[in-house]
PDB file of C-alpha atoms in Angstrom:
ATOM      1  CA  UNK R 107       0.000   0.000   0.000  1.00 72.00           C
ATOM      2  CA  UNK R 108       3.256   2.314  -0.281  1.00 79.00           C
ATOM      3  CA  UNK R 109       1.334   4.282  -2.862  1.00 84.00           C
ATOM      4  CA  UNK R 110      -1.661   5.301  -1.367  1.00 90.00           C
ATOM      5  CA  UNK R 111      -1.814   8.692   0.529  1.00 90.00           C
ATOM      6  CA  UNK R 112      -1.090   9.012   3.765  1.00 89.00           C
ATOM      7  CA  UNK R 113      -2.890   8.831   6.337  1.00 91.00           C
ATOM      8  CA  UNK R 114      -4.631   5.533   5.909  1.00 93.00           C
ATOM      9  CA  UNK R 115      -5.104   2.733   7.568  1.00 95.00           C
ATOM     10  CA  UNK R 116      -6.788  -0.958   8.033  1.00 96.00           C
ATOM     11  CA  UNK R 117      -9.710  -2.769   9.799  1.00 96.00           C
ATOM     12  CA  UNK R 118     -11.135  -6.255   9.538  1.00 98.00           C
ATOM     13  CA  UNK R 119     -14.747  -7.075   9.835  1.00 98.00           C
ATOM     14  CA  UNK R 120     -16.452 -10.718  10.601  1.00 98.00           C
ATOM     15  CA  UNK R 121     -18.659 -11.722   8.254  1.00 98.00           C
ATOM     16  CA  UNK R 122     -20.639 -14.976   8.201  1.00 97.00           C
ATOM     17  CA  UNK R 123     -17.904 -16.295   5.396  1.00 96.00           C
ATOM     18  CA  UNK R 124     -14.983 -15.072   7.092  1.00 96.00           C
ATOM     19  CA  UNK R 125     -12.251 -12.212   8.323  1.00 98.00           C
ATOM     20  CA  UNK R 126     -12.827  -9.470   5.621  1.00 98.00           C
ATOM     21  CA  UNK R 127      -9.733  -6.491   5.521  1.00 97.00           C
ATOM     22  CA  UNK R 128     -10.347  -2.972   4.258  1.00 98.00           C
ATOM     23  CA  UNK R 129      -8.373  -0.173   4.297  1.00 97.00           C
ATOM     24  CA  UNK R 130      -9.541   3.328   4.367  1.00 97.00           C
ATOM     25  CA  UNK R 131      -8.681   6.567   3.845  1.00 97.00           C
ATOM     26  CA  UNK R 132     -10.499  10.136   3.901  1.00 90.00           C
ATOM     27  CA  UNK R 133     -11.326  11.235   6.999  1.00 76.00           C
ATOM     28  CA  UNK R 134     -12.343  14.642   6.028  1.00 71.00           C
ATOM     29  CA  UNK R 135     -14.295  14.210   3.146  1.00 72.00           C
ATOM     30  CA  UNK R 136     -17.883  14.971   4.023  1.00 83.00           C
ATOM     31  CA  UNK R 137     -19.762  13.335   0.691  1.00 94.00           C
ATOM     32  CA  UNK R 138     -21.113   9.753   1.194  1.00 96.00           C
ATOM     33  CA  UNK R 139     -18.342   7.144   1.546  1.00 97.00           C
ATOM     34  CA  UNK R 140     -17.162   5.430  -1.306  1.00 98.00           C
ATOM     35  CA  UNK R 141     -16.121   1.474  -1.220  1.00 99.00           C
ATOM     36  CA  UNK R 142     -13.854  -0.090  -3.743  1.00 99.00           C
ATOM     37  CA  UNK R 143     -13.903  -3.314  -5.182  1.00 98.00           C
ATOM     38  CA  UNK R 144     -11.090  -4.643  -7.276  1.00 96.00           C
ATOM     39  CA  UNK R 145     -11.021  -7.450 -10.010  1.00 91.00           C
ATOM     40  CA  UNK R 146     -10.240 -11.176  -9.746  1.00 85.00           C
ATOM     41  CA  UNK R 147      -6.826 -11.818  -8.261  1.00 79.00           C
ATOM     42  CA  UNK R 148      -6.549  -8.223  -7.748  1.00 85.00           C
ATOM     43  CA  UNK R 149      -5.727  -6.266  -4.641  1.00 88.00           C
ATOM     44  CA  UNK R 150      -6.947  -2.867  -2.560  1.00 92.00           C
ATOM     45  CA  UNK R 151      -3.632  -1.552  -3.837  1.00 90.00           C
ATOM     46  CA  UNK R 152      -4.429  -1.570  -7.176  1.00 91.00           C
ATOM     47  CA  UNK R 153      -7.037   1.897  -6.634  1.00 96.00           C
ATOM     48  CA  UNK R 154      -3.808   3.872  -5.793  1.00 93.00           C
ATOM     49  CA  UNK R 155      -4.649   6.297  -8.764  1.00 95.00           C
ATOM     50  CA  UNK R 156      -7.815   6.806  -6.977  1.00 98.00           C
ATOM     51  CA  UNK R 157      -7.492   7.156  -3.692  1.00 97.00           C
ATOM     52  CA  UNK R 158      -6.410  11.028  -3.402  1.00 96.00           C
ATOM     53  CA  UNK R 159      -8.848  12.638  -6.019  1.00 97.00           C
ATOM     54  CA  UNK R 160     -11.805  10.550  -4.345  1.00 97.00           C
ATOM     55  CA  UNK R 161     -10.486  10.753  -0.721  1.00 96.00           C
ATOM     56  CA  UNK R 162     -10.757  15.125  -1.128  1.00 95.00           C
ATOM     57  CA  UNK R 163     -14.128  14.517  -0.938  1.00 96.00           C
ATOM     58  CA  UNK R 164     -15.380  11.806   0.438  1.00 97.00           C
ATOM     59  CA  UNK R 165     -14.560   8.798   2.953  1.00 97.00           C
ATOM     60  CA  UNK R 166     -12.737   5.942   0.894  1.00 98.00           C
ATOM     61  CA  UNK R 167     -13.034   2.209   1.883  1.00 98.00           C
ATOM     62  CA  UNK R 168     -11.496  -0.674  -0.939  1.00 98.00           C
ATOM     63  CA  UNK R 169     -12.348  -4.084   0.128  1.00 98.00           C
ATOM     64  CA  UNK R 170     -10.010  -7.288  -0.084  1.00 96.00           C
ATOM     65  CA  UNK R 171     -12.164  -9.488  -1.231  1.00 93.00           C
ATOM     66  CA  UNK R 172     -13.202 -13.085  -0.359  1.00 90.00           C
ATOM     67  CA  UNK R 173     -11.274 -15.734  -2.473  1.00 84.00           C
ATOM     68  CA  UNK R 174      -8.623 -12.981  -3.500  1.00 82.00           C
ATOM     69  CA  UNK R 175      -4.642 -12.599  -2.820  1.00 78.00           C
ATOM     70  CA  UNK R 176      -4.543 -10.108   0.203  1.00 80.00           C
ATOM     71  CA  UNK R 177      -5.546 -10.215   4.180  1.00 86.00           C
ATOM     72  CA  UNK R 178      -9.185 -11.382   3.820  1.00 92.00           C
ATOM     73  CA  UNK R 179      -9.217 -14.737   5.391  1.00 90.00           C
ATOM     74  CA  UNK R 180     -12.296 -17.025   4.016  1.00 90.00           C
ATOM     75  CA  UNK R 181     -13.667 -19.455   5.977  1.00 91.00           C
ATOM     76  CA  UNK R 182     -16.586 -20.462   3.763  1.00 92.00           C
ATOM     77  CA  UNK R 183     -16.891 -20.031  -0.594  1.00 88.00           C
ATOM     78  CA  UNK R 184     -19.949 -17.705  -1.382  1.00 90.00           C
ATOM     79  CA  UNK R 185     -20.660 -20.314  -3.321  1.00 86.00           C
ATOM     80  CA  UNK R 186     -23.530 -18.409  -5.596  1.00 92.00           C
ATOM     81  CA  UNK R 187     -24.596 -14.359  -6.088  1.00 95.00           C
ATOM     82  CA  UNK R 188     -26.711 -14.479  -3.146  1.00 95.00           C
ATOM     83  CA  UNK R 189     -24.109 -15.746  -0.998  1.00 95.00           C
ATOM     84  CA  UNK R 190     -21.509 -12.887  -2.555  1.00 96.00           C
ATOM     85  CA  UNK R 191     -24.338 -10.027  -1.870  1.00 97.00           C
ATOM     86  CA  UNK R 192     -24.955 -11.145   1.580  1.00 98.00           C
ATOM     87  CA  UNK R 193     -21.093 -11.603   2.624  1.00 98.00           C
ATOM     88  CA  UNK R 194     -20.782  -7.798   1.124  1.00 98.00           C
ATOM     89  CA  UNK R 195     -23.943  -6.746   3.037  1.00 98.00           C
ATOM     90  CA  UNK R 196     -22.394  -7.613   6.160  1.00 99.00           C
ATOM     91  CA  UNK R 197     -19.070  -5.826   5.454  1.00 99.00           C
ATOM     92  CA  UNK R 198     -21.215  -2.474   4.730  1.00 99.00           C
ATOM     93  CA  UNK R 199     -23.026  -3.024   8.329  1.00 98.00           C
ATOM     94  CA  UNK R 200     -20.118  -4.123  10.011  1.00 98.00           C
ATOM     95  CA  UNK R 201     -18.296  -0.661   9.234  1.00 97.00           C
ATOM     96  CA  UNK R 202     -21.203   0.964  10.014  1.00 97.00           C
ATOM     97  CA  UNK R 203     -22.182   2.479   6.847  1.00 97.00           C
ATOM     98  CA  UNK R 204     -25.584   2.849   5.748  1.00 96.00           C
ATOM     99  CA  UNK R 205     -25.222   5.159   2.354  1.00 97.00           C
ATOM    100  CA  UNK R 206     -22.875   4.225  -0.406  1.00 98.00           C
ATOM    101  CA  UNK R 207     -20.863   4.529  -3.296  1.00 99.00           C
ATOM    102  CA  UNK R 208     -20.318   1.612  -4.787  1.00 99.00           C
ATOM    103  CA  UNK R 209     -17.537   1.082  -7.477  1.00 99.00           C
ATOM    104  CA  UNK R 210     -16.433  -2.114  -8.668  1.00 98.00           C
ATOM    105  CA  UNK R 211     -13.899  -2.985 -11.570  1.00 97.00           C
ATOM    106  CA  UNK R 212     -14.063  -6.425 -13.480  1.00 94.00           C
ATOM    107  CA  UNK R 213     -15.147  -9.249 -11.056  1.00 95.00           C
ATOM    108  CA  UNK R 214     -15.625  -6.269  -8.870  1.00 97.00           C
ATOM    109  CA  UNK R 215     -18.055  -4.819 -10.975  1.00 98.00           C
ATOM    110  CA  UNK R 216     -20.296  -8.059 -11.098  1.00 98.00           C
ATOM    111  CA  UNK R 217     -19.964  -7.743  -6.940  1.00 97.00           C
ATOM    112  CA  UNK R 218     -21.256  -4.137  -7.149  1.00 98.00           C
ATOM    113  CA  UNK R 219     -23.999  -5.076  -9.963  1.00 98.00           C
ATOM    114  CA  UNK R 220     -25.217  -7.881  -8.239  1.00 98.00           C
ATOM    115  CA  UNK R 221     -24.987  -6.119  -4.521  1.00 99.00           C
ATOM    116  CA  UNK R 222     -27.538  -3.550  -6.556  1.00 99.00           C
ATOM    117  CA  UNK R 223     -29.429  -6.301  -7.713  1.00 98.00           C
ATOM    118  CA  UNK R 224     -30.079  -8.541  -4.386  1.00 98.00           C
ATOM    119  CA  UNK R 225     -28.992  -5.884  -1.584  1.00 98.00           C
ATOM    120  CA  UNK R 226     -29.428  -2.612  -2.502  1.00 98.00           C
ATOM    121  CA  UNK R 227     -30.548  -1.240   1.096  1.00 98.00           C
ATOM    122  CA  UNK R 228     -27.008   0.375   1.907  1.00 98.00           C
ATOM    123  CA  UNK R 229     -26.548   1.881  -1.770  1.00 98.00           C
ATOM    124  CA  UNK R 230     -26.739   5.337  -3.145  1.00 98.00           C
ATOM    125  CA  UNK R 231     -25.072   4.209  -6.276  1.00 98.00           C
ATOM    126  CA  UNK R 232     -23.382   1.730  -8.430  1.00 99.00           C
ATOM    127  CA  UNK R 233     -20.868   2.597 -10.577  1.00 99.00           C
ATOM    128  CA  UNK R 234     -18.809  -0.951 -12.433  1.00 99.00           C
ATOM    129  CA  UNK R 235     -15.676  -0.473 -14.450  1.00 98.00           C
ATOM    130  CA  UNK R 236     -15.674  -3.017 -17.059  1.00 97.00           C
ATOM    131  CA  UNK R 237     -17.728  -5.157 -15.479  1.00 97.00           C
ATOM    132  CA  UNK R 238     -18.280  -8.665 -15.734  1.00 94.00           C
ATOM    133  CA  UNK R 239     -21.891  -9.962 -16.060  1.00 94.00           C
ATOM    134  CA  UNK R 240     -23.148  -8.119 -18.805  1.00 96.00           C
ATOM    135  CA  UNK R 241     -22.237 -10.948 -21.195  1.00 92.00           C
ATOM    136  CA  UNK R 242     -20.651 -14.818 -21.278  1.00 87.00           C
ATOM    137  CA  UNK R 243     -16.703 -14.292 -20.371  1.00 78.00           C
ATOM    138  CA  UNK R 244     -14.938 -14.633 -23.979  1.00 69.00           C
ATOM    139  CA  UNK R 245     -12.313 -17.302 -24.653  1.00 70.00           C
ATOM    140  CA  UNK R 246     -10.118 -14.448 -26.004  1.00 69.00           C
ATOM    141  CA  UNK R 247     -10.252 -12.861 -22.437  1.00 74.00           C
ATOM    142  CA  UNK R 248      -8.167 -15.611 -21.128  1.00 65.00           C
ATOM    143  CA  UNK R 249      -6.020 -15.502 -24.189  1.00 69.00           C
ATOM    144  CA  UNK R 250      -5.497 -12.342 -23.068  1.00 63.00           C
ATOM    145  CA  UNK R 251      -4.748 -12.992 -19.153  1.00 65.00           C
ATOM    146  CA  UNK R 252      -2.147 -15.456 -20.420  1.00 66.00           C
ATOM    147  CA  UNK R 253      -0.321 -13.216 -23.068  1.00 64.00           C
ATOM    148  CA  UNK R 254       0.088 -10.508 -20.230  1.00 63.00           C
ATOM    149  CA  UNK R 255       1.598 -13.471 -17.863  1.00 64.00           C
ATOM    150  CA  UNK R 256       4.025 -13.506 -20.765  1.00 59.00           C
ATOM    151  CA  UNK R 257       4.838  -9.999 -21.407  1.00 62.00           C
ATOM    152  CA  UNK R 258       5.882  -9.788 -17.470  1.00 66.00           C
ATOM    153  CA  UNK R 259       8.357 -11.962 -18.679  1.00 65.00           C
ATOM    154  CA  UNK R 260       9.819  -9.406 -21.802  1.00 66.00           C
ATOM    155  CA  UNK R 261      12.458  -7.017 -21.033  1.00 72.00           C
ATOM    156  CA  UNK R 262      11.648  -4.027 -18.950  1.00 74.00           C
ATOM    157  CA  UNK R 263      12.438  -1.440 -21.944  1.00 75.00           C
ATOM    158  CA  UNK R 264       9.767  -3.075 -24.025  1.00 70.00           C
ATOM    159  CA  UNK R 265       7.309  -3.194 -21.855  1.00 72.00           C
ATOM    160  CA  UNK R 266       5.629  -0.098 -22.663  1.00 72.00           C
ATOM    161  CA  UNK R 267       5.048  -1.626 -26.225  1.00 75.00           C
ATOM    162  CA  UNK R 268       3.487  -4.944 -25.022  1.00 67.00           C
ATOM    163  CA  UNK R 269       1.477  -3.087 -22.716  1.00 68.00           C
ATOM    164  CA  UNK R 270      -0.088  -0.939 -25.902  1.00 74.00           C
ATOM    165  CA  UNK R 271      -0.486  -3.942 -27.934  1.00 72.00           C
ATOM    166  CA  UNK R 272      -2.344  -5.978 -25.229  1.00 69.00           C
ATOM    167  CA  UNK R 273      -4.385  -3.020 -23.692  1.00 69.00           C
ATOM    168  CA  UNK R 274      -2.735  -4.282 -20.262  1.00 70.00           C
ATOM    169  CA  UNK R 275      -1.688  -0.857 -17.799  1.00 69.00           C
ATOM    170  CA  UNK R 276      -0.597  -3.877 -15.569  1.00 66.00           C
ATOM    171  CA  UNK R 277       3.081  -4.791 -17.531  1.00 64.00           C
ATOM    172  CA  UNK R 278       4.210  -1.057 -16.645  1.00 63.00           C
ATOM    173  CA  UNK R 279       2.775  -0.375 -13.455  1.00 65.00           C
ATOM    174  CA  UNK R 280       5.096   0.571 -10.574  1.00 69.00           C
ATOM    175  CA  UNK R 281       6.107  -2.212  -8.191  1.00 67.00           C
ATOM    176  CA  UNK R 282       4.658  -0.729  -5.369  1.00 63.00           C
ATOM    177  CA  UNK R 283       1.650  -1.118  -6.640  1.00 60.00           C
ATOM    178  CA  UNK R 284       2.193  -5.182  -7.693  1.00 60.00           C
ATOM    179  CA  UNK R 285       4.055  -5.827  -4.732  1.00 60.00           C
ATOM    180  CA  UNK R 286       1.908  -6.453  -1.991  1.00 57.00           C
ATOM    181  CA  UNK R 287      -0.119  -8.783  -4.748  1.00 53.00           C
ATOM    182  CA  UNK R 288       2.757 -10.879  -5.119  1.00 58.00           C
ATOM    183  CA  UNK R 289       3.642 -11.546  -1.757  1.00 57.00           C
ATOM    184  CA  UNK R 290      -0.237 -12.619  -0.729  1.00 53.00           C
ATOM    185  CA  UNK R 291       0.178 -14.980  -4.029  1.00 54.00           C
ATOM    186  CA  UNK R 292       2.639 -16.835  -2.687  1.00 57.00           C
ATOM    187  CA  UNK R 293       0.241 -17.987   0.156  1.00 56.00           C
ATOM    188  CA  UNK R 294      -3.021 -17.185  -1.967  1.00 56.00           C
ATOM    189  CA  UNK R 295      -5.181 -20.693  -2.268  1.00 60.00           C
ATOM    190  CA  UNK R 296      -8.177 -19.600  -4.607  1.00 59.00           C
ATOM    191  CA  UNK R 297     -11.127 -21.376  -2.494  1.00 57.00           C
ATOM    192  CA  UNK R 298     -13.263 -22.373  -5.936  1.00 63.00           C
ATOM    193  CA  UNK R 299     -14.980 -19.495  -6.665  1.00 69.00           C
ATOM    194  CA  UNK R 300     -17.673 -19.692  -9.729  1.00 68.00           C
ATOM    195  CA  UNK R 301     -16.997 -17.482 -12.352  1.00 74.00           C
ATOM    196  CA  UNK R 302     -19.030 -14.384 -12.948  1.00 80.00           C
ATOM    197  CA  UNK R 303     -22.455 -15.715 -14.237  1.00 88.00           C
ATOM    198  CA  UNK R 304     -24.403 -13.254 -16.590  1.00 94.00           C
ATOM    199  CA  UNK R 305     -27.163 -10.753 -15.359  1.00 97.00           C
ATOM    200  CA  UNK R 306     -30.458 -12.211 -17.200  1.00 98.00           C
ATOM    201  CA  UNK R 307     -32.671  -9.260 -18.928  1.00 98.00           C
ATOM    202  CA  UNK R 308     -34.944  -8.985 -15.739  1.00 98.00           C
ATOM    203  CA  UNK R 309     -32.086  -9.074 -13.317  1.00 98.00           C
ATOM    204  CA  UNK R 310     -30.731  -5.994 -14.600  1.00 98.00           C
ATOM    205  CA  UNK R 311     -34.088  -3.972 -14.990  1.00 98.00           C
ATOM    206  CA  UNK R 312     -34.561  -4.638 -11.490  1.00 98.00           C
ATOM    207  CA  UNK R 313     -32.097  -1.690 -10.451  1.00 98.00           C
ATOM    208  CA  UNK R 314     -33.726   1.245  -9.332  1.00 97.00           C
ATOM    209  CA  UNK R 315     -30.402   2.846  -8.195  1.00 97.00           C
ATOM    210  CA  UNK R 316     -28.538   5.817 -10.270  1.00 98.00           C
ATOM    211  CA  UNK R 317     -25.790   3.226 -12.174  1.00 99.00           C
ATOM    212  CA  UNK R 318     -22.717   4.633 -14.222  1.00 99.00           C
ATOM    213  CA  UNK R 319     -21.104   2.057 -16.653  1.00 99.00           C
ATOM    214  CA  UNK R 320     -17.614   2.650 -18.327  1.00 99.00           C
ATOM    215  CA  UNK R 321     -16.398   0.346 -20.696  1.00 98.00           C
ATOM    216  CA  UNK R 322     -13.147   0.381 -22.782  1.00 95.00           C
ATOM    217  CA  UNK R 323     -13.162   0.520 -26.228  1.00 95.00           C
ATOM    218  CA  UNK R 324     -10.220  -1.908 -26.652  1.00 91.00           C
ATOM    219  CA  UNK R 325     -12.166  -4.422 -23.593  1.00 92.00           C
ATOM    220  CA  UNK R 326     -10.797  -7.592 -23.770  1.00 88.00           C
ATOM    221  CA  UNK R 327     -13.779  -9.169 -21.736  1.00 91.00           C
ATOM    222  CA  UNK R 328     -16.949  -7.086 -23.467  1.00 94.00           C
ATOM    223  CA  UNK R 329     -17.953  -6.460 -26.757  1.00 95.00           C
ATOM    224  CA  UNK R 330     -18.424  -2.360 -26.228  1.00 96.00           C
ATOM    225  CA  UNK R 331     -21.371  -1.785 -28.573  1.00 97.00           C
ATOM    226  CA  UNK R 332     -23.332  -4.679 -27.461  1.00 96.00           C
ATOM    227  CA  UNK R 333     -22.378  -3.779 -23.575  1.00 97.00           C
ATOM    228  CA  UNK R 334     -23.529  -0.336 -23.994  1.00 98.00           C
ATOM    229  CA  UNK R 335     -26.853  -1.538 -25.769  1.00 98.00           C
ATOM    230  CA  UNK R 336     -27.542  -3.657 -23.441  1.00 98.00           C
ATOM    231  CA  UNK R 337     -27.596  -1.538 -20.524  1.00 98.00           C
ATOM    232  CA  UNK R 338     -29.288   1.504 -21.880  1.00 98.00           C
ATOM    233  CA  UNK R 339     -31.645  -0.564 -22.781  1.00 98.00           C
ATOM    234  CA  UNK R 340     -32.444  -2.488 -19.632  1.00 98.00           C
ATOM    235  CA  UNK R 341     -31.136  -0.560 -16.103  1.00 98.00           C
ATOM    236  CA  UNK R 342     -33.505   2.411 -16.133  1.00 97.00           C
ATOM    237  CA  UNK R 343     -31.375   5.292 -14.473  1.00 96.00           C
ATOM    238  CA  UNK R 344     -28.167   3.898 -16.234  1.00 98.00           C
ATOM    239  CA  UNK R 345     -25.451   6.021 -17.505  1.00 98.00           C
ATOM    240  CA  UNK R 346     -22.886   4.293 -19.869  1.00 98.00           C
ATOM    241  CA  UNK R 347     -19.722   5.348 -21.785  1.00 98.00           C
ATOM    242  CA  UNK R 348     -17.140   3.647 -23.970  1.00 98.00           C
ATOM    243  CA  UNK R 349     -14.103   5.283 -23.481  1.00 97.00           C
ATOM    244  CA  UNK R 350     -11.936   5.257 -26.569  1.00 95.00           C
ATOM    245  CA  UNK R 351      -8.594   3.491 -27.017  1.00 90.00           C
ATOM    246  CA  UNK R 352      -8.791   2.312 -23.474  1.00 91.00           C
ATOM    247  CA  UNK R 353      -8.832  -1.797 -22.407  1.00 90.00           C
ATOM    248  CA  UNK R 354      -9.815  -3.615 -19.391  1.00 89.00           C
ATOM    249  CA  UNK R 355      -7.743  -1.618 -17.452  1.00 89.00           C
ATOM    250  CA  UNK R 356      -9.667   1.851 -17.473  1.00 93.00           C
ATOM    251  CA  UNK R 357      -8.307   2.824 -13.613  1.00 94.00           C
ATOM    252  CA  UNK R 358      -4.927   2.255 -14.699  1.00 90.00           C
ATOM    253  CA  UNK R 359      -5.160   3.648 -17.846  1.00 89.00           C
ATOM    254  CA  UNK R 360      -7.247   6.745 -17.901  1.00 93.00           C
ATOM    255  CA  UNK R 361      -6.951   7.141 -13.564  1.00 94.00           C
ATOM    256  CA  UNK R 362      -8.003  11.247 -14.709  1.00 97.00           C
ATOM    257  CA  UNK R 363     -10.835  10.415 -16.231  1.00 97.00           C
ATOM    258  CA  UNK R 364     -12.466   7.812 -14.153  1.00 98.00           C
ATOM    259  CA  UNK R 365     -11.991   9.872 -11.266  1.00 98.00           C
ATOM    260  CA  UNK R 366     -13.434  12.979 -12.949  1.00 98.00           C
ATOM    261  CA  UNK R 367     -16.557  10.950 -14.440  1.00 99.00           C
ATOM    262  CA  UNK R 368     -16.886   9.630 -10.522  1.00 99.00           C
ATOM    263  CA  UNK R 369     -16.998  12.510  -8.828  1.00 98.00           C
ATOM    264  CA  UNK R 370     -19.174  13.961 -11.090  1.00 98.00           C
ATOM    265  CA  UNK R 371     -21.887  11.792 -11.133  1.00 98.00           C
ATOM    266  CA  UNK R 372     -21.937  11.343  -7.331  1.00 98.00           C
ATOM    267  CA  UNK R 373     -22.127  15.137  -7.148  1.00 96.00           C
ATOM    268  CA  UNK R 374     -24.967  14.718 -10.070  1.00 95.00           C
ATOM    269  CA  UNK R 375     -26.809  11.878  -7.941  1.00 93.00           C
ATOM    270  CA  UNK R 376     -26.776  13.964  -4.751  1.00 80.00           C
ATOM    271  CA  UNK R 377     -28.294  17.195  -6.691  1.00 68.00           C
ATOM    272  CA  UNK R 378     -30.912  14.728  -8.142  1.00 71.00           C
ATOM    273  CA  UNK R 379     -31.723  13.943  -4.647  1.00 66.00           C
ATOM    274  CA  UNK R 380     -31.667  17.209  -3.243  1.00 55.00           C
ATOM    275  CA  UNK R 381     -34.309  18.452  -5.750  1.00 51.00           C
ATOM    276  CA  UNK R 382     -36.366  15.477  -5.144  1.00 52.00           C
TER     277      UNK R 382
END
């Protein structure tokens, strides 16, 4: 975590699956609190491009997540999307926090989608980052997992250029930020996790909360058209943007423009309510 801002720190909270960690910064910020959810295999590290720009304004909690490389310690697989909304429901109560932000990337974004879906109670909005569960997980997105695997393995200088070619921000980012992944690999034991089913048609019109969807153009998981049809057409207050020349990776990426579009639309959201 050497590249987050300081001051931040760490709490665990019980939940009926096990010891969930969560670091937080923000203590100042007076907007509704925002909680972070990273992809598969990811880490609470990887939001350091976040954490300052969101943390001026409002409290900042990412999650390790169940079944994940970090200090969450399961004790039980959320073995279905119930299971994953009501081990998430209990982290919200446990730190106390009634009205949220939620923003999920990847696997994360399936969490915060299905979270909005099955326990919405503790939500003010959703906001998923190239999410899964829009549509089946391509072959070519493993294809892709695997060629980055390999370009960690080309020399440092040419990096940069695999990094283009694959759409991966991960080959060239700074090894503070992949550190503390690596060493909670070396004692990570995935706990069989399914794999991100779909959202059906009725699923996703069931979300009454303000959602903001950002999609790269260069995704190796979604097809960006069909994404971005999909959910204008079914979540009713849905906002949804391809962002151009960006992949997977839109935190890492484009870290200026995800945090402008998120602080804008929680400042939008809030307005909205305000007039109401």
């Amino acid at each position: 975590m050497e590249l987050w801002p300081a001051p931040h720190h760490a709490l665990d909270v019980e939940t009926s699956y096990g010891t969930v960690h969560v670091h937080h910064y923000g203590e100042t910020g007076t907007g509704d609190p925002v909680v972070l959810l990273h992809g598969h295999a990811g880490h609470p590290a990887n939001w350091y491009p976040q954490i300052a720009a969101l943390g001026a304004h409002h409290p900042v909690y990412a999650i390790s997540t169940l079944d994940d490389p970090g200090r969450s310690v399961q004790r039980a697989v959320a073995a279905g999307p119930a299971e994953n909304a009501e081990w998430l429901g209990e982290v919200l109560a446990g730190l106390g926090l009634e009205r949220v932000h939620l923003v999920g990337v990847s696997y994360g974004g399936w969490l915060a989608l299905n979270q909005a879906i099955r326990q919405p109670q503790r939500l003010a909005t959703v906001t998923p980052l190239d999410p899964g569960g829009i549509e089946k997980v391509p072959a070519r997105f493993y294809l892709h997992m695997v060629a980055g695997l390999f370009g960690l393995l080309a020399p440092r200088r040419l990096r940069p250029a695999v990094a283009r070619l694959l759409a991966n921000p991960a080959l060239v980012a700074p090894p503070e930020m992949l550190k503390p992944m690596m060493l909670a690999m070396r004692t990570w034991k995935p706990a069989s996790r399914p794999a991100a089913p779909p959202f059906t048609d009725e699923e996703l019109h069931r979300i009454a909360l303000p959602v903001l969807v950002l999609i790269g153009s260069r995704s190796a998981l979604l097809r960006p058209g069909r994404v971005l049809a999909r959910v204008e057409a079914l979540i009713p207050s849905v906002r949804a943007e391809i962002v151009p020349g960006t992949g997977h990776g839109l935190t890492l990426e484009r870290p200026e423009l995800v945090n402008a579009r998120l602080l804008e639309f929680f400042a939008a959201t809030k307005e909205e309510r305000v007039v109401k």
